[in-house]
Coordinates of C-alpha atoms in Angstrom, one line a residue:
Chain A
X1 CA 23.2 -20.0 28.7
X2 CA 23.2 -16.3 28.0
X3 CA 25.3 -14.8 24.9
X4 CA 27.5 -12.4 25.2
X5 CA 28.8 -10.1 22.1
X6 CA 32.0 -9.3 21.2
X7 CA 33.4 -5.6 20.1
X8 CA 33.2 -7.4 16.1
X9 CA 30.0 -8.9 16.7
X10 CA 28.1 -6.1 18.1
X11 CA 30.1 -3.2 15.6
X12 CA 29.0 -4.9 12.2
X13 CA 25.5 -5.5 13.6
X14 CA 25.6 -1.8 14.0
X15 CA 27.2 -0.6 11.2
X16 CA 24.3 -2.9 8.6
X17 CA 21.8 -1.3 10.3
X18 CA 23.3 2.2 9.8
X19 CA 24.2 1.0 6.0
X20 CA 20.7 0.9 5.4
X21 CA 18.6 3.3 7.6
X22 CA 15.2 2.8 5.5
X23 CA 15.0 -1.0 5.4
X24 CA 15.0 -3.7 7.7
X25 CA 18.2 -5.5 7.6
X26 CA 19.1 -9.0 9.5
X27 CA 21.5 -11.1 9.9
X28 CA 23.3 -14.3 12.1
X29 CA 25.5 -14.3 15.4
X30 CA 28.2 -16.9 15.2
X31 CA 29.9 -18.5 18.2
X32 CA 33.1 -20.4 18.2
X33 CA 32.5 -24.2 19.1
X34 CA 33.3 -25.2 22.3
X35 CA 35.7 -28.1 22.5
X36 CA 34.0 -29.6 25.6
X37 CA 30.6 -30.4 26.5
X38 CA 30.1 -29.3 30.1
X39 CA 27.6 -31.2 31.7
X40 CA 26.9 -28.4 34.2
X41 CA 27.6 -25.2 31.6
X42 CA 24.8 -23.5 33.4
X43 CA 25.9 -20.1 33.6
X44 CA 28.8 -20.3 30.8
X45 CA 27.9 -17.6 28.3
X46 CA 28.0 -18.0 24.9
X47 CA 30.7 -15.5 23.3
X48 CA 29.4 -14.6 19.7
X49 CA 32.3 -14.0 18.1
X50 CA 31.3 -12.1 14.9
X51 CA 28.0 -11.9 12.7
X52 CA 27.4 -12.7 9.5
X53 CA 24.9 -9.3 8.0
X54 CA 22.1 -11.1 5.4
X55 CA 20.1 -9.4 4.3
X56 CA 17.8 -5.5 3.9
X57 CA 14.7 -4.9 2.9
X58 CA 12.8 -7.8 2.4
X59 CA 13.2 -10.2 4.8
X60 CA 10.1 -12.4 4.5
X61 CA 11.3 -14.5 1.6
X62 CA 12.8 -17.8 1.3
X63 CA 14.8 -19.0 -0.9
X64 CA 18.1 -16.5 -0.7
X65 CA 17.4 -16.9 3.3
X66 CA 17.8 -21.1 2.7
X67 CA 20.8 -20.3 0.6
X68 CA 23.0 -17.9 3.3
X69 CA 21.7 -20.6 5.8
X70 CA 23.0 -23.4 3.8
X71 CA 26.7 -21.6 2.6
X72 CA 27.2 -19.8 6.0
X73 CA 26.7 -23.3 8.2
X74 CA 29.1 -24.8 5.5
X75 CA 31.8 -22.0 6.3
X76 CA 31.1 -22.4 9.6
X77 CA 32.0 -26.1 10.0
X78 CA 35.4 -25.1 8.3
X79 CA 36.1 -22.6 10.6
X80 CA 35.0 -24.3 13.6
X81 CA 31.9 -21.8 14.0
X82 CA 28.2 -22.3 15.1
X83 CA 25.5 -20.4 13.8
X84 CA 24.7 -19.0 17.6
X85 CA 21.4 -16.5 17.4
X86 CA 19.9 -13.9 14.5
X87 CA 19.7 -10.1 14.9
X88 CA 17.4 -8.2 13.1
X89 CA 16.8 -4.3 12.8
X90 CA 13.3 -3.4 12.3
X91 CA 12.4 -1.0 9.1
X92 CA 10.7 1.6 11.4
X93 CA 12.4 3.8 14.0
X94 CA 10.2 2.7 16.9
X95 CA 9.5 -0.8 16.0
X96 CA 11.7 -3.1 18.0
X97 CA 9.7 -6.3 18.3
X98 CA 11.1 -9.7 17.1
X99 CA 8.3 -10.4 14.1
X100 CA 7.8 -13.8 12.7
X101 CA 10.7 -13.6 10.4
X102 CA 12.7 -13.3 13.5
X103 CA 11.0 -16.7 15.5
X104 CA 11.3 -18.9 11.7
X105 CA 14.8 -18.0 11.8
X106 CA 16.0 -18.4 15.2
X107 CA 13.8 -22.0 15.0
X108 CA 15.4 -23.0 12.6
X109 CA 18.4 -22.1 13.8
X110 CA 17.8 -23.4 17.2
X111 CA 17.3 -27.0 15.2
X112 CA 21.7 -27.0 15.7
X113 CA 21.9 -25.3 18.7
X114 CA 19.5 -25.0 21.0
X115 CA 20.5 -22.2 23.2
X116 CA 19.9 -19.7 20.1
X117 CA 18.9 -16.4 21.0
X118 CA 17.5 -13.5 19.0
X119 CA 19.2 -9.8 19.1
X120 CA 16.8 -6.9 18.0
X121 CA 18.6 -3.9 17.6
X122 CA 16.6 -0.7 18.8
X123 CA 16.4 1.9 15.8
X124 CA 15.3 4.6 18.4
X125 CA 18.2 4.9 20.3
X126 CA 21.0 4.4 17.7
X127 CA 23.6 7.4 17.5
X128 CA 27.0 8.2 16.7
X129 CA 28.3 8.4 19.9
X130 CA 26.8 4.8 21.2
X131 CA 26.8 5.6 24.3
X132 CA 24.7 2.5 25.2
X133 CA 24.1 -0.7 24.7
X134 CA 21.6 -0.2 22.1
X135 CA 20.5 -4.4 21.5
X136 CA 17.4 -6.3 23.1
X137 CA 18.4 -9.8 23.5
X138 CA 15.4 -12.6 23.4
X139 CA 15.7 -16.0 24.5
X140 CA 13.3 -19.0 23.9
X141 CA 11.6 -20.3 27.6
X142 CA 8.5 -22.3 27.8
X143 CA 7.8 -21.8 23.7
X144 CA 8.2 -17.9 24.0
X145 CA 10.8 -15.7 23.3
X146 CA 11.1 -13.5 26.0
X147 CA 13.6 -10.5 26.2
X148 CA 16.4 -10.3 29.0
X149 CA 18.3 -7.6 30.6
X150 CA 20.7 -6.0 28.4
X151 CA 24.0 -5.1 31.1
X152 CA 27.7 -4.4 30.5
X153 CA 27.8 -8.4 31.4
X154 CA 26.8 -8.9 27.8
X155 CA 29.3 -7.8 26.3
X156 CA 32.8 -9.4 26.2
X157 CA 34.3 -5.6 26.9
X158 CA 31.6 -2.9 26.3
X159 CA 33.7 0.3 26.7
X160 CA 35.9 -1.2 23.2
X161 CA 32.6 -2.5 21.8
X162 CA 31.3 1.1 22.4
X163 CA 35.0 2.8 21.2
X164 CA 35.1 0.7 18.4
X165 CA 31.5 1.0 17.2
X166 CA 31.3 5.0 17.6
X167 CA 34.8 4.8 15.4
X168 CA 33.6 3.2 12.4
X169 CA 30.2 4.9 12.4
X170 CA 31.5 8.5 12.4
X171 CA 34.1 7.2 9.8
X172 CA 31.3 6.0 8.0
X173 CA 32.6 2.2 7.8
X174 CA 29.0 1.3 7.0
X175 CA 29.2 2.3 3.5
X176 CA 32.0 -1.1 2.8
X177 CA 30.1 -3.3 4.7
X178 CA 29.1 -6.2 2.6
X179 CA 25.6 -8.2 3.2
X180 CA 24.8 -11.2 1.5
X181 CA 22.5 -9.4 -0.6
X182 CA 25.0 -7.5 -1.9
X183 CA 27.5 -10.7 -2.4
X184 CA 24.2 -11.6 -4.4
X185 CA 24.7 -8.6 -6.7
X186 CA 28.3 -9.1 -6.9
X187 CA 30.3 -12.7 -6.3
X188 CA 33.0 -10.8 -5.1
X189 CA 31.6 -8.8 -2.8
X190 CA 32.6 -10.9 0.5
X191 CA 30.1 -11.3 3.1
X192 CA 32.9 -12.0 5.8
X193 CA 33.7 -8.3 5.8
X194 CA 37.9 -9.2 5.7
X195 CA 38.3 -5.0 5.6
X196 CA 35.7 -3.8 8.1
X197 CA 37.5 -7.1 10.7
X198 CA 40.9 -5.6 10.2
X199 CA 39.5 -2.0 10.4
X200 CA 38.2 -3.6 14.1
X201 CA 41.3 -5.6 14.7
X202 CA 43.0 -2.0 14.3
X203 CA 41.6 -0.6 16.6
X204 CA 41.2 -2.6 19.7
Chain B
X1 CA 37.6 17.8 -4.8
X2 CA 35.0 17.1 -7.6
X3 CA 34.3 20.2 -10.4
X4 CA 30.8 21.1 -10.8
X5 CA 30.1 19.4 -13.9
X6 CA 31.0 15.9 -12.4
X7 CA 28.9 16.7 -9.3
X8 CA 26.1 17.7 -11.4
X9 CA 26.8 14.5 -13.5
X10 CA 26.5 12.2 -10.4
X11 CA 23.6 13.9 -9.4
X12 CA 21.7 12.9 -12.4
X13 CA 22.8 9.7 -12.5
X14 CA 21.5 9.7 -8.8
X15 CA 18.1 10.7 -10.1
X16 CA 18.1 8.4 -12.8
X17 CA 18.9 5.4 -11.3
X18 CA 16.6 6.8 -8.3
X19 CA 19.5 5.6 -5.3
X20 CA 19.0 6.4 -2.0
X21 CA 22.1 7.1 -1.2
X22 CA 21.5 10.5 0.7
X23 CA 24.0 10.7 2.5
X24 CA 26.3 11.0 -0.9
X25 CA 23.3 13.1 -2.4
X26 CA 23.9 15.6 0.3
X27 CA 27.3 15.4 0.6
X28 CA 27.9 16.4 -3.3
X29 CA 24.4 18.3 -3.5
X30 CA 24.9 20.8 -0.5
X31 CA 28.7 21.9 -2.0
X32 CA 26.8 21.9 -5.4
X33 CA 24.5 24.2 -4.2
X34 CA 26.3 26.8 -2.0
X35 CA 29.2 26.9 -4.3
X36 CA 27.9 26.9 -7.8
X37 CA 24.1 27.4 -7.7
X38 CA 24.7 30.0 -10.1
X39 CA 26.2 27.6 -13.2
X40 CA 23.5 25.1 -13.1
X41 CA 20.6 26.9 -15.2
X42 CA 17.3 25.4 -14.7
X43 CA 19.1 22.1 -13.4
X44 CA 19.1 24.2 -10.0
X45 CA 15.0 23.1 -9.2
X46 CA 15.6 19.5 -9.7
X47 CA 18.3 19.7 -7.3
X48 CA 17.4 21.8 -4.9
X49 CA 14.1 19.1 -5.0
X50 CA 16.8 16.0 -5.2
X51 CA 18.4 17.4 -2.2
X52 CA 15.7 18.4 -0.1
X53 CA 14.4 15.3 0.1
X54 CA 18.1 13.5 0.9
X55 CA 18.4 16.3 3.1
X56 CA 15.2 14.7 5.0
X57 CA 16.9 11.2 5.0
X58 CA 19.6 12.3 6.9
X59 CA 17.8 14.5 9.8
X60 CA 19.3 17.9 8.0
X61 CA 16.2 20.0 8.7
X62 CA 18.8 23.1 8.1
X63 CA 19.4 22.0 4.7
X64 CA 16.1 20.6 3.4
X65 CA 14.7 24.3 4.8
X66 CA 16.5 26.2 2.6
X67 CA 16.1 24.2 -0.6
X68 CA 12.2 23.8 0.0
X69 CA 12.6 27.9 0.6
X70 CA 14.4 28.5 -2.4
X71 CA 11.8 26.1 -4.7
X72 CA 8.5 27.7 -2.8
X73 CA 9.9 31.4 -4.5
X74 CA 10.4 30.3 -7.7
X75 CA 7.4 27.9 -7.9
X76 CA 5.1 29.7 -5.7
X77 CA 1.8 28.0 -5.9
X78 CA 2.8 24.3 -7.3
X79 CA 1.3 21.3 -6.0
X80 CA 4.9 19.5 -6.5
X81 CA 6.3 22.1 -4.1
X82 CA 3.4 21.3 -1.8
X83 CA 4.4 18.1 -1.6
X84 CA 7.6 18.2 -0.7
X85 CA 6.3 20.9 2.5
X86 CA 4.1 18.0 3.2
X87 CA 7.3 15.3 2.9
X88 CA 9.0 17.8 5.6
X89 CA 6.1 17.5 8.1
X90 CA 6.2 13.9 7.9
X91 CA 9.6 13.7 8.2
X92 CA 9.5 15.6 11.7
X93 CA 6.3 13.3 12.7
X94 CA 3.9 15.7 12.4
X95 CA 1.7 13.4 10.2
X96 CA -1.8 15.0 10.7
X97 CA -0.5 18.6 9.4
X98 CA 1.2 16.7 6.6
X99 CA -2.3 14.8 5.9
X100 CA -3.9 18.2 5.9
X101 CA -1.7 19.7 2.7
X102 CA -1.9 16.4 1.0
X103 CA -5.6 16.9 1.3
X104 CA -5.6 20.6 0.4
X105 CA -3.6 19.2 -2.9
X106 CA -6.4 16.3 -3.6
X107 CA -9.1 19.0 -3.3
X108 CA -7.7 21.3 -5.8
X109 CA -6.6 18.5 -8.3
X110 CA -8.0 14.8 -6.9
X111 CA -5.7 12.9 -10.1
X112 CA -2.9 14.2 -7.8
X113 CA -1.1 11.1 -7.7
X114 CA 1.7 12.1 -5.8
X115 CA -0.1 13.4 -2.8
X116 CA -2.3 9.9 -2.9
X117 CA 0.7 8.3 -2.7
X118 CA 2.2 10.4 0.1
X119 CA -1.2 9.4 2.3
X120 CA 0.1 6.1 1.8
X121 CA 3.2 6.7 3.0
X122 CA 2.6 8.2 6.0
X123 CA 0.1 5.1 6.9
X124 CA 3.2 2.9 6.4
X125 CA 5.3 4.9 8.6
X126 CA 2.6 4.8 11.4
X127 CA 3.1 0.6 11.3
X128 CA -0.6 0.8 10.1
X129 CA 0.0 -1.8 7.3
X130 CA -3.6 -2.9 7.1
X131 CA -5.3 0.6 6.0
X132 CA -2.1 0.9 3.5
X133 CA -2.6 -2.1 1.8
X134 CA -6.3 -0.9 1.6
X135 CA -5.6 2.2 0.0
X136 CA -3.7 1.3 -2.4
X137 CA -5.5 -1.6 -3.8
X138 CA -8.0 1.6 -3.9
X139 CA -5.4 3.8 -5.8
X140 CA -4.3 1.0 -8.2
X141 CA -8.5 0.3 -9.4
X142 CA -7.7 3.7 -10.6
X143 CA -4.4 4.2 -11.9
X144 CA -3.7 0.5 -13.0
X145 CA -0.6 1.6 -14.6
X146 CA 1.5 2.6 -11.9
X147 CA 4.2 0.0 -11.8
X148 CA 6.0 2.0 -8.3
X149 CA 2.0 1.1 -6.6
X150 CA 2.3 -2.3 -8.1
X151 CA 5.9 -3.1 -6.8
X152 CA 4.9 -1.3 -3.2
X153 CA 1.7 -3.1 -3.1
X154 CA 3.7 -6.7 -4.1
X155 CA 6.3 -5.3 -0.6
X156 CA 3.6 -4.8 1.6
X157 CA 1.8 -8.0 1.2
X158 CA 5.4 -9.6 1.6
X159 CA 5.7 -8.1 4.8
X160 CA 2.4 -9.6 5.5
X161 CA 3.3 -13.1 4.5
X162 CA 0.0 -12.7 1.4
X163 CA 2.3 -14.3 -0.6
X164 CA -0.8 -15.2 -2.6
X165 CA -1.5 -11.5 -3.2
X166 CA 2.0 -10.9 -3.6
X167 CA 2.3 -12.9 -6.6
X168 CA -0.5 -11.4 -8.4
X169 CA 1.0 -7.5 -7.9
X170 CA 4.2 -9.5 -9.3
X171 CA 1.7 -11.1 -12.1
X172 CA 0.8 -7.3 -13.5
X173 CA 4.7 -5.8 -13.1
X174 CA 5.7 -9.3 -15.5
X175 CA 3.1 -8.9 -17.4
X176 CA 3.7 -5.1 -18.6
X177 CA 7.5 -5.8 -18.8
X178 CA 8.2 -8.9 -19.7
X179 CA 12.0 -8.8 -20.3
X180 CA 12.4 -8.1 -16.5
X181 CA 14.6 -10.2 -15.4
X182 CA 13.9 -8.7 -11.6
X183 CA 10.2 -8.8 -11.5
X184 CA 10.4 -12.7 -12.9
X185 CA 12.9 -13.7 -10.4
X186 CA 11.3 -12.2 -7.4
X187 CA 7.7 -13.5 -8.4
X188 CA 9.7 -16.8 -8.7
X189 CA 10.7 -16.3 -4.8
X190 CA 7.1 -15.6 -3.5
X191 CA 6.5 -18.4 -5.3
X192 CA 9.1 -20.7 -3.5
X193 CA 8.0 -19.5 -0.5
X194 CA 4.5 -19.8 -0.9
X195 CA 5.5 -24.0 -1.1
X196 CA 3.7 -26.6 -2.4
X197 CA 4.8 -28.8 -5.3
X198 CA 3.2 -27.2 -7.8
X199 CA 4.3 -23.5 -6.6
X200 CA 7.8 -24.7 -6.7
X201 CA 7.7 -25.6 -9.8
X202 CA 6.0 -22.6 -11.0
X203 CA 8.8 -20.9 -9.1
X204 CA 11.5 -23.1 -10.8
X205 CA 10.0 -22.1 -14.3
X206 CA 9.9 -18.7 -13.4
X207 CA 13.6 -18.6 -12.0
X208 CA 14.4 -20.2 -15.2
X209 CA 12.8 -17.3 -17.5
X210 CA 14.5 -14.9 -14.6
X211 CA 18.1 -16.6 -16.4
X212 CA 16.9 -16.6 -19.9
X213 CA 16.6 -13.0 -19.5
X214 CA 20.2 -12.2 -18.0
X215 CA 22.3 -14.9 -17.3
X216 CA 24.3 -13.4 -14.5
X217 CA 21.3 -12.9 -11.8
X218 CA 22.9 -15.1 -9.6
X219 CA 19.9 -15.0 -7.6
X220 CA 17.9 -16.9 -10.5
X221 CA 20.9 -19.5 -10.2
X222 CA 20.6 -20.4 -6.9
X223 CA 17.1 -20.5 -7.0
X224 CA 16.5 -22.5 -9.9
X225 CA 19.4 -24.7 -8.0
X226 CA 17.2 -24.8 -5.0
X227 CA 13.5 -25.4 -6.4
X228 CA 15.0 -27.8 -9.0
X229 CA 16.4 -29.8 -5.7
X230 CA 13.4 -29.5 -3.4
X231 CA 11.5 -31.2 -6.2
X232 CA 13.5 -34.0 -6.8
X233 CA 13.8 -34.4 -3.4
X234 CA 10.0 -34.9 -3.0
X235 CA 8.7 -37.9 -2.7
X236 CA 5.5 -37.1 -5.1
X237 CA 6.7 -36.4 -8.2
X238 CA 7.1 -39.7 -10.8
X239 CA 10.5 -40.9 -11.2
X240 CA 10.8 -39.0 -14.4
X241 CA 10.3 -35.8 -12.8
X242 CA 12.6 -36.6 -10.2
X243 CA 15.3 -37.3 -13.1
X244 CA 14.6 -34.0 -14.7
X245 CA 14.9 -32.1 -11.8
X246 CA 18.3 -33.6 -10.7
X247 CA 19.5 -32.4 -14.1
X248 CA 18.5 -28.7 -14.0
X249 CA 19.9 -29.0 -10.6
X250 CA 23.2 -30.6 -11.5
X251 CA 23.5 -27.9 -14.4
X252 CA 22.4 -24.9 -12.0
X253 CA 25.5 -26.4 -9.5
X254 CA 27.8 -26.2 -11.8
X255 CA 26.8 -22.8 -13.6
X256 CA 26.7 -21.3 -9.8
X257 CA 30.9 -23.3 -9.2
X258 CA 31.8 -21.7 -12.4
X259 CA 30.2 -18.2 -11.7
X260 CA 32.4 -18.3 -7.9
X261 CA 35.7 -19.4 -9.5
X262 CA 35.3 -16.7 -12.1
X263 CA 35.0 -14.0 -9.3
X264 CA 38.2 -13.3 -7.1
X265 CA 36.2 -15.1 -3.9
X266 CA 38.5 -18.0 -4.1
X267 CA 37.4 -19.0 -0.2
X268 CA 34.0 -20.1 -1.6
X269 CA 34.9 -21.0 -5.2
X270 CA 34.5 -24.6 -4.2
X271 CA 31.2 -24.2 -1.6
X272 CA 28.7 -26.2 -3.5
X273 CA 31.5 -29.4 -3.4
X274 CA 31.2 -29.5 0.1
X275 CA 27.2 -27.9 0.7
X276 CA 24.4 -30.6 0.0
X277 CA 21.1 -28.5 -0.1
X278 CA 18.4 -31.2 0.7

């Protein structure tokens, strides 16, 4: 099953990796979870509802990476939410590849659901305007992740995703989102982004 | 509407807490500049060079031109000036002409540890991680004191999964400061990640010292929470060990459900009730 992204999704995906243009930055996709189990869901895509940003700079260590894992699923459960798939921005402009940071993750989150996919946003063609898509989507077949055509079809509306997006970059939105590393810094900083959802909410 | 002494004071603070927040250094730097260049004595250089560079971070070629004009006048044959030409070539990918005045500033003064450094740079930007990493373990057999080489060096191998190598830049940094509380807590995390019984323990010792040091790294909490739990959770360690670590555990849980109930996040003040981390 193929994800899709919604406008929230895809805009605070964006809007990390425009937060910090020098580093590598990642983060998780979460789905809602479905009520039903479809025995043929072939077909069905999954709608990632929102992302949860983690983490920039260094991405290759553990233990913080075990604890968003850990607190995230938790508030996921609560909220009825599935950790769904894991984007990641690379720290140079024309480096785009999944590395193995990117395949731990998304195997480990594939452990809970197994139709995980990984996003990797491409650096190079991120502007102000958005005027496309700008994500490479990767899903696991035959033990390799293997990227899949980005179309409109990914996206649960992609002329508000790319509205909303372009919006909050030129108003410079980036510079309140909150990533786990900086709820690390400071407790209160929330890592469920209540302003920049509202900001979103606003302008749909 | 800021006056120019506050601009000036963020500025510095900028520079002394070395941010890179260049957007914000540009925003308050180019009004700073075109508006009051004249009230800022010999502060002017070192903002015009503050700038500049911030200037680069953001793609204003406009901007960084005119500072690097302005510092290239009054400083006409300095190597620090040089450097910064060099930092605009790289910044428009034209790495081999930038190469060429780092080496021209190596020739005329080869301590130049600025333009070493920049060499490096420019080998990290062109994905060639190897030859960086080779380089400066090069640069740091001679200048052994240069914690910024030591804490890049610690990054790259990091990126390279040596946590092995990783620890040991971390080892030096600890060594030289050792009321750190940064450099403890993230040797304590290559450690973690490194595994094995014995590095998480090392890595629960060191997260310890990380607290010790300053009590509100939360990052030292949960990881002390986390090694502490991984090792009672093993199955090799005698049953006194076990008992230990479920105390320095239980202790880290509770610091970490005070330290949440004390902030305003009231959604997760009560997360570790409900989150079993083994």
């Amino acid at each position: 099953m193929p994800i899709q992204l919604t406008s929230q999704a895809y805009c605070k995906m964006l809007l990390h990796t425009a937060k910090y243009p020098h580093c590598a930055v990642n983060g998780l996709l979460i789905a809602e979870k479905s009520k039903e189990k479809k025995k043929d869901g072939h077909g069905v895509p999954v709608l990632c509802v929102d992302c949860v940003p983690l983490f920039h700079g260094t991405l290759a260590l553990a233990p913080m990476l075990e604890v968003a894992l850990t607190l995230i699923d938790t508030w996921c459960k609560e909220n009825n939410y599935i950790i769904a798939g894991y984007y990641q921005a690379n720290e140079r402009k024309k480096d785009s590849k999944p590395n193995q940071v990117a395949e731990k993750v998304a195997a480990r989150i594939t452990e809970n659901f197994s139709e995980a996919a990984i996003v990797m946003v491409d650096n190079s063609r991120l502007t102000v305007s958005c005027s496309e898509p700008i994500v490479v989507i990767y899903d696991h077949h035959e033990n390799k992740w293997r990227n899949r055509e980005v179309t409109m079809g990914s996206f649960e509306d992609w002329s508000e995703a790319q509205k909303i997006t372009s919006a909050l970059l030129v108003g410079r939105s980036y510079e309140n989102l909150i990533d786990f590393d900086n709820h690390l810094d400071d407790l209160r900083n929330d890592w469920t982004n209540p302003v920049i959802n509202k900001s979103v909410l606003d302008l749909c | 509407m800021l006056n120019c002494d506050a601009m000036r004071d963020k500025l510095r603070k900028w520079r002394e807490d070395n941010s890179r927040n260049s957007e914000q250094i540009v925003d308050v730097g180019e009004e700073l500049i075109s508006d009051h260049a004249s009230k800022l004595g010999d502060d002017v250089w070192i903002i015009y060079e503050q700038v500049m560079i911030a200037a680069l971070d953001c793609s204003r070629d406009d901007l960084a031109l005119t500072c690097l004009q302005e510092l290239r006048k009054q400083f006409p044959d300095s190597h620090r000036v040089k450097r910064l030409t060099g930092m605009r070539l790289e910044a428009l990918e034209r790495y081999d002409e930038a190469n060429k005045h780092y080496d021209a500033i190596l020739e005329d003064d080869p301590t130049n540890t600025a333009a070493r450094k920049r060499k490096i740079s420019i080998l990290k930007a062109q994905g060639k991680n190897g030859e960086a990493i080779r380089e400066l373990n090069e640069y740091l057999e001679q200048f052994v004191g240069d914690q910024e080489a030591w804490h890049e060096l610690s990054e790259l191998y990091i990126n390279e999964h040596d946590y092995g190598k990783a620890a040991f830049c971390l080892e030096e940094l600890m060594m030289t400061n050792p009321h750190n509380h940064l450099y403890c807590e993230q040797y304590a995390e290559v450690k973690y990640t490194q595994g094995g019984l014995e590095n998480l323990e090392l890595s629960r010792k060191y997260f310890s010292q990380a607290l010790r040091l300053n009590n509100r790294n939360m990052r030292a909490l949960f990881g002390l929470y986390m090694s502490a739990s991984h090792i009672a959770a093993s199955p090799k360690v005698s049953a006194k060990v076990k008992k230990d670590n479920i105390k320095y555990a239980a202790w880290a849980a509770n610091q970490i459900n005070r330290a949440y109930k004390v902030s305003i996040c009231k959604q997760h003040s009560d997360i570790l009730k409900t989150t079993s981390f083994t």
